[in-house]
Amino acid sequence: LLNCGVIDINEKVDISHFHDIPLLDKIIIHENMDTMKSDDLNQRQWFYNASGGSTGEPVSLIQDKRYTEWSTAIKLLFDEWTSLSPGDKKMLLWGSKRDLLVGRESPKSQIIKWLKNECWLNAYQMTKQQMEMYVQKINSFKPFNILAYADSIDELAKFIEYKGLQVYSPVSITTSAGTLFPGMKQRIERVFGCPVFNRYGSREVSDIACECEQHEGLHVSALTSYIEILRPDGAHAEPGEVGEVVVTSLVNYAMPLIRYRIGDLAAWGHKPCSCERRWPLLKEVTGRVSDTFITLEGVQVNGKYFHHLFYFRDWIRRFQIIQEDFDYIRVLIVLADKKYRKEEFSDELDELRNKFQKILSSRCRVEFEFMDDIPPTPSGKFMYTISKVPKN
């Protein structure tokens, strides 16, 4: 790992046997949670986290202070590549589940955002009126940088362009939590008049890679993650060839993730970046697509909102949410254990149904279907949210 170019060493490190280690996935983590904990966990400042990733399989994780410190350091480095320094005005078009379900932020959250010079816009639900208000807030706050879900900032850009609105141009925009297609990037840069930096990461291993000022690909943080891109047969993909991302976290000793199938697809670049940074370069990440749901009133609801509702529900191994019509939702569920019976979770199902109806419509029909398995799409990618409602 050291020989990737981050640290110069005199002797080449042989990691050929590393690839004999079996791949790790969310199901294995779920079934072996206790044995994956570090033996010295009681000496660490650790905490639980959760992720559904892009596979629709929720999983609980253990992370610690060391992991958090490394994650913070890499975020600061990636911010520096976008010209953002600590204390600069930052606006986030990001998810706030509390705003949707409770209707307000906690005083502690408000104070933290004020101290960090941040202003948040809720990406989970964007009406036309809200997007007009978001434009006004951007113009008033004048952020140095905007961090946003890729699909949400693209929707806002389309709205601004369609309405012919004037919007303040930040120094940079950072997109994450979704696939940034070339057409989306071109539109966002055209509307906001600034460069867009694509960033890739997950809750399991934090930030993995980010574009630099040359925009020739995404530099993998080789100090914190070792990345493999594999073909279906387990062989390593060639540069430019799309394959499955497998990541090994180098900094989370509380619960090591070794050769972890994160559920995304990506491709290595054909050549190093002209910036001369020596970290490995991803050409693109292609496997993080979330559908946007549409209500009868035309309100756009980011699919990631529903994904968050399934965190910490350990009885669910996999889920998929399908919007068949404006007021009809099917939720497919694979139980984590065959001994479970759906009747045991009727209260949680009612809770989920109420939260769906709170966002979509009180008249929305929400049906839960229990499956033995949920197959991926023909392309091999699993979609945890699918909307069949025409987007126009």
C-alpha positions as a LaTeX table, in Angstrom:
\begin{tabular}{lrrr}
\hline
Residue & $x$ (\AA) & $y$ (\AA) & $z$ (\AA) \\
\hline
Leu1 & 0.00 & 0.00 & 0.00 \\
Leu2 & 2.84 & 2.37 & 0.77 \\
Asn3 & 4.20 & 1.84 & $-2.72$ \\
Cys4 & 1.19 & 3.58 & $-4.32$ \\
Gly5 & 3.25 & 6.77 & $-4.31$ \\
Val6 & 2.06 & 8.44 & $-1.12$ \\
Ile7 & 5.31 & 7.56 & 0.68 \\
Asp8 & 8.60 & 6.79 & $-1.05$ \\
Ile9 & 10.15 & 3.55 & 0.19 \\
Asn10 & 13.28 & 1.69 & $-0.88$ \\
Glu11 & 11.78 & $-1.79$ & $-0.82$ \\
Lys12 & 8.68 & $-2.70$ & $-2.80$ \\
Val13 & 5.84 & $-4.02$ & $-0.63$ \\
Asp14 & 4.36 & $-7.31$ & $-1.84$ \\
Ile15 & 0.57 & $-7.31$ & $-1.34$ \\
Ser16 & $-0.24$ & $-10.04$ & $-3.87$ \\
His17 & $-1.72$ & $-12.28$ & $-1.17$ \\
Phe18 & $-3.96$ & $-9.44$ & $-0.05$ \\
His19 & $-6.24$ & $-10.21$ & $-2.98$ \\
Asp20 & $-6.82$ & $-13.73$ & $-1.65$ \\
Ile21 & $-8.86$ & $-12.27$ & 1.21 \\
Pro22 & $-12.59$ & $-12.92$ & 0.61 \\
Leu23 & $-14.75$ & $-9.92$ & $-0.23$ \\
Leu24 & $-16.80$ & $-8.33$ & 2.54 \\
Asp25 & $-20.39$ & $-7.10$ & 2.13 \\
Lys26 & $-23.21$ & $-5.76$ & 4.28 \\
Ile27 & $-24.79$ & $-9.16$ & 4.85 \\
Ile28 & $-21.53$ & $-10.56$ & 6.22 \\
Ile29 & $-21.17$ & $-7.51$ & 8.49 \\
His30 & $-24.74$ & $-7.92$ & 9.72 \\
Glu31 & $-24.24$ & $-11.61$ & 10.51 \\
Asn32 & $-20.79$ & $-11.17$ & 12.13 \\
Met33 & $-21.08$ & $-7.80$ & 13.87 \\
Asp34 & $-19.72$ & $-8.99$ & 17.23 \\
Thr35 & $-16.66$ & $-10.76$ & 15.79 \\
Met36 & $-15.72$ & $-7.74$ & 13.65 \\
Lys37 & $-15.29$ & $-5.44$ & 16.64 \\
Ser38 & $-11.78$ & $-4.55$ & 17.70 \\
Asp39 & $-10.47$ & $-6.41$ & 20.77 \\
Asp40 & $-9.47$ & $-3.07$ & 22.33 \\
Leu41 & $-12.81$ & $-1.38$ & 21.64 \\
Asn42 & $-13.31$ & $-0.50$ & 25.31 \\
Gln43 & $-10.16$ & 1.65 & 25.11 \\
Arg44 & $-11.38$ & 3.62 & 22.11 \\
Gln45 & $-13.73$ & 6.58 & 21.79 \\
Trp46 & $-16.13$ & 4.78 & 19.49 \\
Phe47 & $-19.66$ & 5.26 & 18.23 \\
Tyr48 & $-22.25$ & 3.61 & 16.01 \\
Asn49 & $-22.93$ & 4.80 & 12.48 \\
Ala50 & $-25.29$ & 3.39 & 9.85 \\
Ser51 & $-25.46$ & 3.19 & 6.11 \\
Gly52 & $-27.69$ & 1.88 & 3.38 \\
Gly53 & $-25.27$ & 2.86 & 0.62 \\
Ser54 & $-26.44$ & 2.50 & $-2.96$ \\
Thr55 & $-27.39$ & $-1.15$ & $-2.51$ \\
Gly56 & $-30.46$ & $-0.72$ & $-0.33$ \\
Glu57 & $-28.99$ & $-2.95$ & 2.39 \\
Pro58 & $-28.89$ & $-1.07$ & 5.72 \\
Val59 & $-25.97$ & $-1.87$ & 8.00 \\
Ser60 & $-24.72$ & $-0.68$ & 11.38 \\
Leu61 & $-21.04$ & 0.20 & 11.74 \\
Ile62 & $-18.59$ & 1.06 & 14.50 \\
Gln63 & $-16.19$ & 3.96 & 14.03 \\
Asp64 & $-13.85$ & 5.77 & 16.41 \\
Lys65 & $-12.12$ & 9.06 & 17.12 \\
Arg66 & $-9.08$ & 8.15 & 14.99 \\
Tyr67 & $-11.34$ & 7.52 & 12.02 \\
Thr68 & $-13.16$ & 10.82 & 12.59 \\
Glu69 & $-9.92$ & 12.80 & 12.80 \\
Trp70 & $-8.65$ & 11.30 & 9.54 \\
Ser71 & $-12.01$ & 11.94 & 7.88 \\
Thr72 & $-11.94$ & 15.58 & 8.96 \\
Ala73 & $-8.37$ & 15.99 & 7.68 \\
Ile74 & $-9.23$ & 14.59 & 4.23 \\
Lys75 & $-12.33$ & 16.77 & 4.00 \\
Leu76 & $-10.20$ & 19.84 & 4.74 \\
Leu77 & $-7.70$ & 18.79 & 2.08 \\
Phe78 & $-10.42$ & 18.25 & $-0.53$ \\
Asp79 & $-11.94$ & 21.62 & 0.43 \\
Glu80 & $-8.55$ & 23.22 & $-0.15$ \\
Trp81 & $-8.57$ & 21.88 & $-3.72$ \\
Thr82 & $-11.81$ & 23.82 & $-4.29$ \\
Ser83 & $-10.14$ & 26.97 & $-2.79$ \\
Leu84 & $-12.32$ & 26.74 & 0.35 \\
Ser85 & $-10.62$ & 27.53 & 3.68 \\
Pro86 & $-12.03$ & 27.01 & 7.20 \\
Gly87 & $-14.31$ & 29.93 & 8.08 \\
Asp88 & $-15.22$ & 30.81 & 4.49 \\
Lys89 & $-18.95$ & 31.05 & 3.86 \\
Lys90 & $-20.32$ & 27.65 & 2.95 \\
Met91 & $-23.83$ & 26.76 & 1.84 \\
Leu92 & $-25.07$ & 23.17 & 1.88 \\
Leu93 & $-27.91$ & 21.88 & $-0.29$ \\
Trp94 & $-28.07$ & 18.75 & 1.79 \\
Gly95 & $-30.50$ & 16.47 & 3.58 \\
Ser96 & $-32.14$ & 17.40 & 6.86 \\
Lys97 & $-34.59$ & 14.72 & 7.92 \\
Arg98 & $-35.34$ & 16.58 & 11.16 \\
Asp99 & $-36.57$ & 19.64 & 9.24 \\
Leu100 & $-39.08$ & 17.50 & 7.37 \\
Leu101 & $-40.43$ & 15.47 & 10.28 \\
Val102 & $-40.04$ & 17.90 & 13.18 \\
Gly103 & $-40.16$ & 21.21 & 11.33 \\
Arg104 & $-37.27$ & 22.89 & 13.10 \\
Glu105 & $-33.60$ & 22.58 & 13.97 \\
Ser106 & $-32.29$ & 22.13 & 17.47 \\
Pro107 & $-30.62$ & 25.18 & 19.08 \\
Lys108 & $-27.34$ & 23.21 & 19.24 \\
Ser109 & $-27.47$ & 22.59 & 15.48 \\
Gln110 & $-28.13$ & 26.28 & 14.80 \\
Ile111 & $-25.18$ & 27.37 & 16.96 \\
Ile112 & $-22.79$ & 24.90 & 15.28 \\
Lys113 & $-23.79$ & 26.11 & 11.82 \\
Trp114 & $-23.32$ & 29.73 & 12.88 \\
Leu115 & $-19.86$ & 29.02 & 14.29 \\
Lys116 & $-18.85$ & 27.21 & 11.09 \\
Asn117 & $-20.25$ & 30.04 & 8.92 \\
Glu118 & $-22.65$ & 27.61 & 7.22 \\
Cys119 & $-26.13$ & 28.00 & 5.80 \\
Trp120 & $-28.19$ & 24.88 & 5.03 \\
Leu121 & $-30.87$ & 24.38 & 2.41 \\
Asn122 & $-32.98$ & 21.22 & 2.70 \\
Ala123 & $-32.45$ & 19.00 & $-0.34$ \\
Tyr124 & $-34.96$ & 16.34 & 0.68 \\
Gln125 & $-37.99$ & 18.28 & $-0.51$ \\
Met126 & $-37.84$ & 21.02 & $-3.13$ \\
Thr127 & $-41.01$ & 22.78 & $-4.26$ \\
Lys128 & $-40.97$ & 25.60 & $-6.81$ \\
Gln129 & $-41.61$ & 28.06 & $-3.98$ \\
Gln130 & $-38.76$ & 26.59 & $-1.93$ \\
Met131 & $-36.36$ & 26.74 & $-4.86$ \\
Glu132 & $-37.22$ & 30.42 & $-5.39$ \\
Met133 & $-36.48$ & 30.98 & $-1.72$ \\
Tyr134 & $-33.21$ & 29.03 & $-2.05$ \\
Val135 & $-32.09$ & 31.35 & $-4.86$ \\
Gln136 & $-32.88$ & 34.35 & $-2.66$ \\
Lys137 & $-30.89$ & 32.83 & 0.21 \\
Ile138 & $-27.90$ & 32.15 & $-2.04$ \\
Asn139 & $-28.01$ & 35.73 & $-3.32$ \\
Ser140 & $-28.26$ & 37.06 & 0.22 \\
Phe141 & $-25.69$ & 34.77 & 1.90 \\
Lys142 & $-23.18$ & 34.96 & $-0.99$ \\
Pro143 & $-21.43$ & 31.66 & $-0.22$ \\
Phe144 & $-17.80$ & 31.03 & $-1.12$ \\
Asn145 & $-18.64$ & 27.38 & $-1.79$ \\
Ile146 & $-21.82$ & 25.30 & $-2.18$ \\
Leu147 & $-21.76$ & 21.62 & $-1.15$ \\
Ala148 & $-24.73$ & 19.77 & $-2.61$ \\
Tyr149 & $-26.28$ & 16.49 & $-3.61$ \\
Ala150 & $-25.48$ & 16.20 & $-7.31$ \\
Asp151 & $-29.07$ & 15.66 & $-8.41$ \\
Ser152 & $-30.44$ & 18.39 & $-6.11$ \\
Ile153 & $-28.11$ & 21.16 & $-7.32$ \\
Asp154 & $-28.86$ & 20.07 & $-10.88$ \\
Glu155 & $-32.60$ & 20.39 & $-10.25$ \\
Leu156 & $-32.03$ & 23.85 & $-8.79$ \\
Ala157 & $-29.90$ & 24.81 & $-11.81$ \\
Lys158 & $-32.64$ & 23.64 & $-14.19$ \\
Phe159 & $-35.21$ & 25.68 & $-12.24$ \\
Ile160 & $-33.02$ & 28.81 & $-12.29$ \\
Glu161 & $-32.40$ & 28.45 & $-16.01$ \\
Tyr162 & $-36.06$ & 27.82 & $-16.84$ \\
Lys163 & $-37.23$ & 30.79 & $-14.77$ \\
Gly164 & $-34.47$ & 33.07 & $-16.05$ \\
Leu165 & $-33.41$ & 33.96 & $-12.50$ \\
Gln166 & $-30.19$ & 35.66 & $-11.48$ \\
Val167 & $-28.10$ & 33.71 & $-8.97$ \\
Tyr168 & $-24.91$ & 34.60 & $-7.12$ \\
Ser169 & $-21.79$ & 32.83 & $-8.43$ \\
Pro170 & $-19.72$ & 31.19 & $-5.68$ \\
Val171 & $-16.03$ & 30.48 & $-6.15$ \\
Ser172 & $-16.75$ & 26.74 & $-6.39$ \\
Ile173 & $-19.44$ & 24.08 & $-6.08$ \\
Thr174 & $-18.80$ & 20.61 & $-4.64$ \\
Thr175 & $-21.16$ & 17.77 & $-5.54$ \\
Ser176 & $-21.48$ & 14.41 & $-3.82$ \\
Ala177 & $-23.97$ & 11.67 & $-2.88$ \\
Gly178 & $-24.97$ & 10.90 & $-6.44$ \\
Thr179 & $-23.68$ & 10.42 & $-9.94$ \\
Leu180 & $-22.60$ & 13.67 & $-11.58$ \\
Phe181 & $-23.22$ & 13.08 & $-15.28$ \\
Pro182 & $-21.40$ & 15.33 & $-17.79$ \\
Gly183 & $-24.59$ & 17.09 & $-18.84$ \\
Met184 & $-25.41$ & 17.87 & $-15.22$ \\
Lys185 & $-21.95$ & 19.30 & $-14.60$ \\
Gln186 & $-22.13$ & 21.48 & $-17.70$ \\
Arg187 & $-25.53$ & 22.85 & $-16.69$ \\
Ile188 & $-24.52$ & 23.59 & $-13.08$ \\
Glu189 & $-21.35$ & 25.37 & $-14.20$ \\
Arg190 & $-23.27$ & 27.34 & $-16.84$ \\
Val191 & $-25.99$ & 28.48 & $-14.44$ \\
Phe192 & $-23.80$ & 29.25 & $-11.41$ \\
Gly193 & $-20.79$ & 30.50 & $-13.37$ \\
Cys194 & $-18.17$ & 28.58 & $-11.39$ \\
Pro195 & $-16.29$ & 25.26 & $-11.53$ \\
Val196 & $-17.88$ & 22.11 & $-10.11$ \\
Phe197 & $-15.75$ & 19.64 & $-8.12$ \\
Asn198 & $-17.06$ & 16.09 & $-7.96$ \\
Arg199 & $-16.47$ & 14.24 & $-4.67$ \\
Tyr200 & $-17.02$ & 10.57 & $-3.88$ \\
Gly201 & $-17.51$ & 8.98 & $-0.49$ \\
Ser202 & $-19.78$ & 7.01 & 1.80 \\
Arg203 & $-20.81$ & 6.77 & 5.43 \\
Glu204 & $-18.88$ & 3.50 & 5.74 \\
Val205 & $-15.46$ & 4.97 & 4.90 \\
Ser206 & $-16.04$ & 8.75 & 4.65 \\
Asp207 & $-14.60$ & 10.69 & 1.67 \\
Ile208 & $-12.81$ & 8.45 & $-0.82$ \\
Ala209 & $-11.89$ & 10.67 & $-3.78$ \\
Cys210 & $-12.26$ & 14.18 & $-5.16$ \\
Glu211 & $-11.48$ & 16.22 & $-8.26$ \\
Cys212 & $-8.65$ & 18.72 & $-8.15$ \\
Glu213 & $-8.44$ & 22.01 & $-10.04$ \\
Gln214 & $-7.47$ & 20.19 & $-13.26$ \\
His215 & $-10.77$ & 18.23 & $-13.36$ \\
Glu216 & $-9.18$ & 15.19 & $-15.04$ \\
Gly217 & $-10.62$ & 12.62 & $-12.63$ \\
Leu218 & $-11.04$ & 11.97 & $-8.92$ \\
His219 & $-7.93$ & 11.53 & $-6.75$ \\
Val220 & $-8.29$ & 8.64 & $-4.30$ \\
Ser221 & $-7.21$ & 9.46 & $-0.75$ \\
Ala222 & $-4.53$ & 6.77 & $-0.55$ \\
Leu223 & $-3.77$ & 7.73 & 3.06 \\
Thr224 & $-7.21$ & 6.55 & 4.20 \\
Ser225 & $-8.53$ & 4.09 & 1.60 \\
Tyr226 & $-7.14$ & 1.34 & $-0.62$ \\
Ile227 & $-9.38$ & 0.96 & $-3.67$ \\
Glu228 & $-9.80$ & $-1.96$ & $-6.04$ \\
Ile229 & $-12.03$ & $-2.02$ & $-9.12$ \\
Leu230 & $-13.04$ & $-5.56$ & $-9.98$ \\
Arg231 & $-14.66$ & $-7.36$ & $-12.88$ \\
Pro232 & $-17.57$ & $-9.76$ & $-12.19$ \\
Asp233 & $-15.10$ & $-12.67$ & $-12.07$ \\
Gly234 & $-13.00$ & $-10.91$ & $-9.40$ \\
Ala235 & $-10.15$ & $-9.91$ & $-11.70$ \\
His236 & $-8.90$ & $-6.33$ & $-11.60$ \\
Ala237 & $-10.42$ & $-4.04$ & $-14.22$ \\
Glu238 & $-8.19$ & $-2.29$ & $-16.71$ \\
Pro239 & $-7.97$ & 1.55 & $-16.85$ \\
Gly240 & $-11.17$ & 2.92 & $-18.37$ \\
Glu241 & $-13.07$ & $-0.31$ & $-17.71$ \\
Val242 & $-16.08$ & 0.04 & $-15.39$ \\
Gly243 & $-16.08$ & $-2.42$ & $-12.50$ \\
Glu244 & $-17.22$ & $-2.85$ & $-8.91$ \\
Val245 & $-15.59$ & $-0.67$ & $-6.26$ \\
Val246 & $-14.03$ & $-2.58$ & $-3.37$ \\
Val247 & $-12.57$ & $-0.46$ & $-0.57$ \\
Thr248 & $-10.32$ & $-1.18$ & 2.40 \\
Ser249 & $-10.37$ & 1.47 & 5.11 \\
Leu250 & $-6.86$ & 2.17 & 6.42 \\
Val251 & $-7.89$ & 4.26 & 9.43 \\
Asn252 & $-10.86$ & 2.64 & 11.19 \\
Tyr253 & $-9.28$ & 0.19 & 13.65 \\
Ala254 & $-12.45$ & $-0.05$ & 15.77 \\
Met255 & $-14.18$ & $-2.14$ & 13.09 \\
Pro256 & $-11.85$ & $-2.82$ & 10.15 \\
Leu257 & $-13.48$ & $-2.98$ & 6.73 \\
Ile258 & $-11.22$ & $-5.06$ & 4.48 \\
Arg259 & $-12.09$ & $-5.57$ & 0.78 \\
Tyr260 & $-15.56$ & $-4.17$ & 1.36 \\
Arg261 & $-18.04$ & $-4.18$ & $-1.53$ \\
Ile262 & $-19.41$ & $-0.68$ & $-1.26$ \\
Gly263 & $-22.03$ & $-1.19$ & $-3.97$ \\
Asp264 & $-20.77$ & 1.31 & $-6.55$ \\
Leu265 & $-19.29$ & 1.12 & $-10.03$ \\
Ala266 & $-16.26$ & 3.11 & $-11.21$ \\
Ala267 & $-13.30$ & 3.13 & $-13.61$ \\
Trp268 & $-9.62$ & 3.99 & $-13.24$ \\
Gly269 & $-8.14$ & 6.78 & $-15.33$ \\
His270 & $-5.87$ & 6.01 & $-18.28$ \\
Lys271 & $-3.07$ & 8.34 & $-17.16$ \\
Pro272 & $-1.99$ & 10.40 & $-14.13$ \\
Cys273 & $-3.47$ & 13.84 & $-13.57$ \\
Ser274 & $-1.50$ & 16.78 & $-14.95$ \\
Cys275 & $-1.51$ & 18.33 & $-11.45$ \\
Glu276 & 1.23 & 15.77 & $-10.65$ \\
Arg277 & $-0.40$ & 14.63 & $-7.42$ \\
Arg278 & 0.62 & 11.00 & $-7.07$ \\
Trp279 & $-2.59$ & 9.57 & $-5.64$ \\
Pro280 & $-4.49$ & 7.02 & $-7.78$ \\
Leu281 & $-6.96$ & 8.60 & $-10.20$ \\
Leu282 & $-10.52$ & 7.50 & $-10.88$ \\
Lys283 & $-11.80$ & 8.41 & $-14.32$ \\
Glu284 & $-15.44$ & 8.33 & $-13.14$ \\
Val285 & $-17.88$ & 6.91 & $-10.62$ \\
Thr286 & $-21.01$ & 5.61 & $-12.32$ \\
Gly287 & $-23.03$ & 3.79 & $-9.68$ \\
Arg288 & $-24.74$ & 6.25 & $-7.34$ \\
Val289 & $-28.10$ & 7.14 & $-8.84$ \\
Ser290 & $-31.15$ & 8.03 & $-6.77$ \\
Asp291 & $-34.54$ & 8.54 & $-8.31$ \\
Thr292 & $-36.51$ & 11.64 & $-7.46$ \\
Phe293 & $-40.12$ & 11.03 & $-6.41$ \\
Ile294 & $-42.93$ & 13.37 & $-7.56$ \\
Thr295 & $-46.10$ & 14.16 & $-5.62$ \\
Leu296 & $-49.52$ & 14.98 & $-7.14$ \\
Glu297 & $-48.76$ & 18.66 & $-6.49$ \\
Gly298 & $-45.51$ & 18.43 & $-8.44$ \\
Val299 & $-43.25$ & 18.53 & $-5.38$ \\
Gln300 & $-39.91$ & 16.79 & $-5.95$ \\
Val301 & $-38.78$ & 14.55 & $-3.09$ \\
Asn302 & $-35.19$ & 13.32 & $-3.09$ \\
Gly303 & $-35.09$ & 9.52 & $-2.90$ \\
Lys304 & $-32.38$ & 9.68 & $-0.25$ \\
Tyr305 & $-35.02$ & 10.83 & 2.24 \\
Phe306 & $-36.67$ & 7.41 & 2.16 \\
His307 & $-33.32$ & 5.67 & 2.32 \\
His308 & $-32.59$ & 7.34 & 5.69 \\
Leu309 & $-35.85$ & 6.02 & 7.14 \\
Phe310 & $-34.41$ & 2.50 & 7.08 \\
Tyr311 & $-31.31$ & 3.22 & 9.15 \\
Phe312 & $-30.91$ & 1.10 & 12.33 \\
Arg313 & $-33.75$ & $-1.28$ & 11.42 \\
Asp314 & $-31.69$ & $-4.41$ & 11.87 \\
Trp315 & $-34.57$ & $-6.72$ & 10.97 \\
Ile316 & $-34.36$ & $-5.49$ & 7.35 \\
Arg317 & $-31.64$ & $-6.99$ & 5.17 \\
Arg318 & $-32.56$ & $-5.23$ & 1.95 \\
Phe319 & $-35.26$ & $-2.86$ & 0.73 \\
Gln320 & $-36.44$ & $-1.25$ & $-2.46$ \\
Ile321 & $-38.98$ & 1.56 & $-2.80$ \\
Ile322 & $-40.96$ & 1.82 & $-6.03$ \\
Gln323 & $-43.22$ & 4.76 & $-6.86$ \\
Glu324 & $-45.74$ & 3.15 & $-9.21$ \\
Asp325 & $-47.89$ & 6.29 & $-9.40$ \\
Phe326 & $-48.17$ & 9.68 & $-7.74$ \\
Asp327 & $-50.16$ & 8.19 & $-4.84$ \\
Tyr328 & $-49.02$ & 4.55 & $-4.87$ \\
Ile329 & $-45.81$ & 3.30 & $-3.27$ \\
Arg330 & $-44.58$ & $-0.29$ & $-3.08$ \\
Val331 & $-41.91$ & $-1.11$ & $-0.50$ \\
Leu332 & $-40.14$ & $-4.42$ & $-1.07$ \\
Ile333 & $-38.46$ & $-5.85$ & 2.03 \\
Val334 & $-36.13$ & $-8.80$ & 2.55 \\
Leu335 & $-36.02$ & $-9.81$ & 6.21 \\
Ala336 & $-32.61$ & $-10.19$ & 7.83 \\
Asp337 & $-33.51$ & $-13.61$ & 9.24 \\
Lys338 & $-35.96$ & $-16.23$ & 7.98 \\
Lys339 & $-37.20$ & $-16.80$ & 11.51 \\
Tyr340 & $-38.67$ & $-13.30$ & 11.56 \\
Arg341 & $-42.38$ & $-12.81$ & 10.85 \\
Lys342 & $-43.69$ & $-9.59$ & 9.37 \\
Glu343 & $-46.36$ & $-9.39$ & 12.07 \\
Glu344 & $-43.60$ & $-8.73$ & 14.61 \\
Phe345 & $-42.87$ & $-5.38$ & 13.01 \\
Ser346 & $-46.37$ & $-4.02$ & 12.42 \\
Asp347 & $-45.72$ & $-0.95$ & 14.60 \\
Glu348 & $-42.56$ & $-0.04$ & 12.67 \\
Leu349 & $-44.37$ & $-0.60$ & 9.37 \\
Asp350 & $-47.10$ & 1.79 & 10.50 \\
Glu351 & $-44.41$ & 4.30 & 11.46 \\
Leu352 & $-42.81$ & 3.98 & 8.01 \\
Arg353 & $-46.17$ & 4.33 & 6.28 \\
Asn354 & $-46.94$ & 7.51 & 8.24 \\
Lys355 & $-43.58$ & 9.03 & 7.30 \\
Phe356 & $-44.12$ & 8.22 & 3.62 \\
Gln357 & $-47.59$ & 9.81 & 3.75 \\
Lys358 & $-46.30$ & 12.84 & 5.64 \\
Ile359 & $-44.04$ & 13.69 & 2.72 \\
Leu360 & $-45.96$ & 12.43 & $-0.32$ \\
Ser361 & $-49.65$ & 12.72 & 0.62 \\
Ser362 & $-52.01$ & 11.56 & 3.34 \\
Arg363 & $-53.91$ & 9.79 & 0.53 \\
Cys364 & $-50.84$ & 7.92 & $-0.66$ \\
Arg365 & $-51.26$ & 4.13 & $-0.62$ \\
Val366 & $-48.16$ & 2.46 & 0.81 \\
Glu367 & $-47.94$ & $-1.31$ & 0.47 \\
Phe368 & $-45.22$ & $-3.48$ & 2.02 \\
Glu369 & $-44.25$ & $-6.67$ & 0.21 \\
Phe370 & $-41.94$ & $-9.22$ & 1.80 \\
Met371 & $-39.59$ & $-10.95$ & $-0.61$ \\
Asp372 & $-37.01$ & $-13.73$ & $-0.48$ \\
Asp373 & $-34.69$ & $-11.54$ & $-2.53$ \\
Ile374 & $-34.68$ & $-8.39$ & $-4.66$ \\
Pro375 & $-32.73$ & $-8.77$ & $-7.90$ \\
Pro376 & $-30.52$ & $-6.03$ & $-9.38$ \\
Thr377 & $-31.24$ & $-4.30$ & $-12.67$ \\
Pro378 & $-30.06$ & $-5.94$ & $-15.93$ \\
Ser379 & $-26.94$ & $-3.71$ & $-15.77$ \\
Gly380 & $-26.02$ & $-5.28$ & $-12.45$ \\
Lys381 & $-26.74$ & $-2.19$ & $-10.33$ \\
Phe382 & $-29.23$ & $-2.39$ & $-7.49$ \\
Met383 & $-31.63$ & 0.52 & $-7.27$ \\
Tyr384 & $-33.00$ & 1.18 & $-3.79$ \\
Thr385 & $-35.44$ & 3.82 & $-5.11$ \\
Ile386 & $-37.29$ & 3.65 & $-8.40$ \\
Ser387 & $-39.87$ & 6.15 & $-9.60$ \\
Lys388 & $-42.03$ & 5.19 & $-12.55$ \\
Val389 & $-43.79$ & 8.56 & $-12.56$ \\
Pro390 & $-42.92$ & 10.63 & $-15.69$ \\
Lys391 & $-40.63$ & 13.53 & $-14.80$ \\
Asn392 & $-42.47$ & 15.68 & $-17.36$ \\
\hline
\end{tabular}
